[in-house]
Amino acid sequence: MIVTRFAPSPTGLLHLGHALAAITAHESGDDFLLRIEDIDKGRSRDKFIEAIFFDLKWLGLSWDEPSLRQSTRMGAYAEALVNLKARGLVYPCFCTRAEIAQEIARAGEAQHGPEGPLYPGTCRALPAEEGLRRMGAGESFALRLDVAKAAVLTGPLTLKEHGHLHPVDPMRFGDIVIARKDMPTSYHLAVVVDDAHQQVSLVTRGEDLLPATHIQRLLQALLRLPEPSYAHHPLVLDDTGKKFSKRDGAVTLQSLREAGLTPADIRARIGI
Ligand code: GLU
């Protein structure tokens, strides 16, 4: 019994890339789930959730009802955070983006990860009392995972991509933010908690998220969650070879539908 999911963030209209992700997940599973990743309250909109339902139905996809909204799952993410905190794997980080950039410039070199320079670890060295004092004084802070410490705890890990085992490199994003300054969780934490909660056994999604799998496997191991298999698929590219983004209004499913394309045309366009 293979359980897959499509997990869009309702921060814009779905485009061709989402259509490929949704159809791939739908066709790869016996059970297909829909998860609305709306932890970012500032950017998520109900109208985009409605549009997701509408577009998926138009494509002919149906999912096990009800769909799961991450905004209803904050308690579960908080529990996972308590677990990580209790084991000393998390530290408060008071750095602003500007301070991080300055620190990197001062050091003259930075390790780079899939999303740019890695956090230089400034607040990892902060004495615990100092952290508590600044939190008590009302300074805003994110929580970061001490990845090196976490990796020692888990020992070497693997991830299963398209049936093949690969070694996990947990350090590639550095000390990731596990709870943001403006919300008590993060993308990575919410995804692993919910993939386990929904008993997802095969994660299919665009290959731009393959690097994220390394940190997600680390979190699964730390939280003793079951390990899904992964099958990342190539991205749908535009005519210039760039991946589509939510800003490209012309390729939203809504605009293509309004221009007269049928679901069969969409499948043909994305190579299904
Ligand atoms: N919510 C993420 C996105 O829209 C996808 C998360 C995932 O598939 O793991 O990009």
mmCIF file with all atom_site columns, N, CA and C and ligand atoms in Angstrom, residues 5-10 18 35 37 70 187 191 195 203-206 208-209 216 246, ligand 1:
data_model
loop_
_atom_site.group_PDB
_atom_site.id
_atom_site.type_symbol
_atom_site.label_atom_id
_atom_site.label_alt_id
_atom_site.label_comp_id
_atom_site.label_asym_id
_atom_site.label_entity_id
_atom_site.label_seq_id
_atom_site.pdbx_PDB_ins_code
_atom_site.Cartn_x
_atom_site.Cartn_y
_atom_site.Cartn_z
_atom_site.occupancy
_atom_site.B_iso_or_equiv
_atom_site.pdbx_formal_charge
_atom_site.auth_seq_id
_atom_site.auth_comp_id
_atom_site.auth_asym_id
_atom_site.auth_atom_id
_atom_site.pdbx_PDB_model_num
ATOM   1  N N  . ARG A 1 5   ? 1.566  12.020 -1.399  1.00 0.00 ? 5   ARG A N  1
ATOM   2  C CA . ARG A 1 5   ? 0.884  13.282 -1.090  1.00 0.00 ? 5   ARG A CA 1
ATOM   3  C C  . ARG A 1 5   ? 1.353  14.387 -2.020  1.00 0.00 ? 5   ARG A C  1
ATOM   4  N N  . PHE A 1 6   ? 0.452  15.366 -2.188  1.00 0.00 ? 6   PHE A N  1
ATOM   5  C CA . PHE A 1 6   ? 0.801  16.615 -2.860  1.00 0.00 ? 6   PHE A CA 1
ATOM   6  C C  . PHE A 1 6   ? 0.649  17.683 -1.790  1.00 0.00 ? 6   PHE A C  1
ATOM   7  N N  . ALA A 1 7   ? 1.686  18.541 -1.651  1.00 0.00 ? 7   ALA A N  1
ATOM   8  C CA . ALA A 1 7   ? 1.720  19.428 -0.480  1.00 0.00 ? 7   ALA A CA 1
ATOM   9  C C  . ALA A 1 7   ? 1.996  20.879 -0.886  1.00 0.00 ? 7   ALA A C  1
ATOM   10 N N  . PRO A 1 8   ? 1.050  21.509 -1.575  1.00 0.00 ? 8   PRO A N  1
ATOM   11 C CA . PRO A 1 8   ? 1.298  22.883 -2.032  1.00 0.00 ? 8   PRO A CA 1
ATOM   12 C C  . PRO A 1 8   ? 1.158  23.908 -0.903  1.00 0.00 ? 8   PRO A C  1
ATOM   13 N N  . SER A 1 9   ? 1.869  25.017 -1.067  1.00 0.00 ? 9   SER A N  1
ATOM   14 C CA . SER A 1 9   ? 1.703  26.149 -0.156  1.00 0.00 ? 9   SER A CA 1
ATOM   15 C C  . SER A 1 9   ? 0.727  27.116 -0.826  1.00 0.00 ? 9   SER A C  1
ATOM   16 N N  . PRO A 1 10  ? -0.330 27.517 -0.122  1.00 0.00 ? 10  PRO A N  1
ATOM   17 C CA . PRO A 1 10  ? -1.338 28.370 -0.777  1.00 0.00 ? 10  PRO A CA 1
ATOM   18 C C  . PRO A 1 10  ? -0.920 29.836 -0.783  1.00 0.00 ? 10  PRO A C  1
ATOM   19 N N  . HIS A 1 18  ? 3.405  22.546 -10.573 1.00 0.00 ? 18  HIS A N  1
ATOM   20 C CA . HIS A 1 18  ? 2.541  21.921 -9.568  1.00 0.00 ? 18  HIS A CA 1
ATOM   21 C C  . HIS A 1 18  ? 1.706  20.807 -10.197 1.00 0.00 ? 18  HIS A C  1
ATOM   22 N N  . ARG A 1 35  ? -2.128 17.895 1.221   1.00 0.00 ? 35  ARG A N  1
ATOM   23 C CA . ARG A 1 35  ? -1.778 18.651 2.443   1.00 0.00 ? 35  ARG A CA 1
ATOM   24 C C  . ARG A 1 35  ? -1.542 20.108 2.056   1.00 0.00 ? 35  ARG A C  1
ATOM   25 N N  . GLU A 1 37  ? 0.062  23.415 2.875   1.00 0.00 ? 37  GLU A N  1
ATOM   26 C CA . GLU A 1 37  ? 1.177  23.854 3.728   1.00 0.00 ? 37  GLU A CA 1
ATOM   27 C C  . GLU A 1 37  ? 1.061  25.366 3.982   1.00 0.00 ? 37  GLU A C  1
ATOM   28 N N  . GLN A 1 70  ? -1.837 22.503 7.497   1.00 0.00 ? 70  GLN A N  1
ATOM   29 C CA . GLN A 1 70  ? -0.766 22.573 8.502   1.00 0.00 ? 70  GLN A CA 1
ATOM   30 C C  . GLN A 1 70  ? -1.059 23.589 9.595   1.00 0.00 ? 70  GLN A C  1
ATOM   31 N N  . TYR A 1 187 ? 9.408  24.994 7.642   1.00 0.00 ? 187 TYR A N  1
ATOM   32 C CA . TYR A 1 187 ? 9.022  24.051 6.578   1.00 0.00 ? 187 TYR A CA 1
ATOM   33 C C  . TYR A 1 187 ? 9.507  22.632 6.892   1.00 0.00 ? 187 TYR A C  1
ATOM   34 N N  . VAL A 1 191 ? 7.034  19.427 7.661   1.00 0.00 ? 191 VAL A N  1
ATOM   35 C CA . VAL A 1 191 ? 6.945  18.369 6.643   1.00 0.00 ? 191 VAL A CA 1
ATOM   36 C C  . VAL A 1 191 ? 7.202  16.991 7.245   1.00 0.00 ? 191 VAL A C  1
ATOM   37 N N  . ASP A 1 195 ? 4.409  14.192 7.306   1.00 0.00 ? 195 ASP A N  1
ATOM   38 C CA . ASP A 1 195 ? 4.560  12.996 6.473   1.00 0.00 ? 195 ASP A CA 1
ATOM   39 C C  . ASP A 1 195 ? 4.382  11.750 7.356   1.00 0.00 ? 195 ASP A C  1
ATOM   40 N N  . VAL A 1 203 ? 7.413  9.870  -0.908  1.00 0.00 ? 203 VAL A N  1
ATOM   41 C CA . VAL A 1 203 ? 7.360  11.314 -1.141  1.00 0.00 ? 203 VAL A CA 1
ATOM   42 C C  . VAL A 1 203 ? 7.802  11.572 -2.578  1.00 0.00 ? 203 VAL A C  1
ATOM   43 N N  . THR A 1 204 ? 6.873  12.054 -3.400  1.00 0.00 ? 204 THR A N  1
ATOM   44 C CA . THR A 1 204 ? 7.230  12.490 -4.756  1.00 0.00 ? 204 THR A CA 1
ATOM   45 C C  . THR A 1 204 ? 7.107  14.005 -4.773  1.00 0.00 ? 204 THR A C  1
ATOM   46 N N  . ARG A 1 205 ? 8.055  14.674 -5.397  1.00 0.00 ? 205 ARG A N  1
ATOM   47 C CA . ARG A 1 205 ? 8.029  16.139 -5.494  1.00 0.00 ? 205 ARG A CA 1
ATOM   48 C C  . ARG A 1 205 ? 9.147  16.556 -6.446  1.00 0.00 ? 205 ARG A C  1
ATOM   49 N N  . GLY A 1 206 ? 9.200  17.833 -6.783  1.00 0.00 ? 206 GLY A N  1
ATOM   50 C CA . GLY A 1 206 ? 10.184 18.318 -7.745  1.00 0.00 ? 206 GLY A CA 1
ATOM   51 C C  . GLY A 1 206 ? 11.603 18.160 -7.233  1.00 0.00 ? 206 GLY A C  1
ATOM   52 N N  . ASP A 1 208 ? 13.961 20.096 -7.126  1.00 0.00 ? 208 ASP A N  1
ATOM   53 C CA . ASP A 1 208 ? 14.529 21.226 -6.380  1.00 0.00 ? 208 ASP A CA 1
ATOM   54 C C  . ASP A 1 208 ? 14.479 20.956 -4.878  1.00 0.00 ? 208 ASP A C  1
ATOM   55 N N  . LEU A 1 209 ? 13.649 20.005 -4.458  1.00 0.00 ? 209 LEU A N  1
ATOM   56 C CA . LEU A 1 209 ? 13.563 19.689 -3.022  1.00 0.00 ? 209 LEU A CA 1
ATOM   57 C C  . LEU A 1 209 ? 14.415 18.485 -2.625  1.00 0.00 ? 209 LEU A C  1
ATOM   58 N N  . GLN A 1 216 ? 15.701 16.554 6.147   1.00 0.00 ? 216 GLN A N  1
ATOM   59 C CA . GLN A 1 216 ? 14.449 15.927 6.591   1.00 0.00 ? 216 GLN A CA 1
ATOM   60 C C  . GLN A 1 216 ? 14.695 14.509 7.108   1.00 0.00 ? 216 GLN A C  1
ATOM   61 N N  . LYS A 1 246 ? 5.877  31.103 -9.059  1.00 0.00 ? 246 LYS A N  1
ATOM   62 C CA . LYS A 1 246 ? 4.510  31.599 -8.858  1.00 0.00 ? 246 LYS A CA 1
ATOM   63 C C  . LYS A 1 246 ? 4.314  32.975 -9.471  1.00 0.00 ? 246 LYS A C  1
HETATM 64 N N1 . GLU B 2 .   ? 5.039  23.075 0.289   1.00 0.00 ? 1   GLU B N1 1
HETATM 65 C C1 . GLU B 2 .   ? 6.184  22.862 -0.546  1.00 0.00 ? 1   GLU B C1 1
HETATM 66 C C2 . GLU B 2 .   ? 6.067  23.665 -1.817  1.00 0.00 ? 1   GLU B C2 1
HETATM 67 O O1 . GLU B 2 .   ? 4.981  24.093 -2.177  1.00 0.00 ? 1   GLU B O1 1
HETATM 68 C C3 . GLU B 2 .   ? 6.356  21.400 -0.936  1.00 0.00 ? 1   GLU B C3 1
HETATM 69 C C4 . GLU B 2 .   ? 6.768  20.580 0.208   1.00 0.00 ? 1   GLU B C4 1
HETATM 70 C C5 . GLU B 2 .   ? 7.097  19.125 -0.114  1.00 0.00 ? 1   GLU B C5 1
HETATM 71 O O2 . GLU B 2 .   ? 6.602  18.560 -1.097  1.00 0.00 ? 1   GLU B O2 1
HETATM 72 O O3 . GLU B 2 .   ? 7.837  18.557 0.682   1.00 0.00 ? 1   GLU B O3 1
HETATM 73 O O4 . GLU B 2 .   ? 7.069  23.890 -2.451  1.00 0.00 ? 1   GLU B O4 1
#
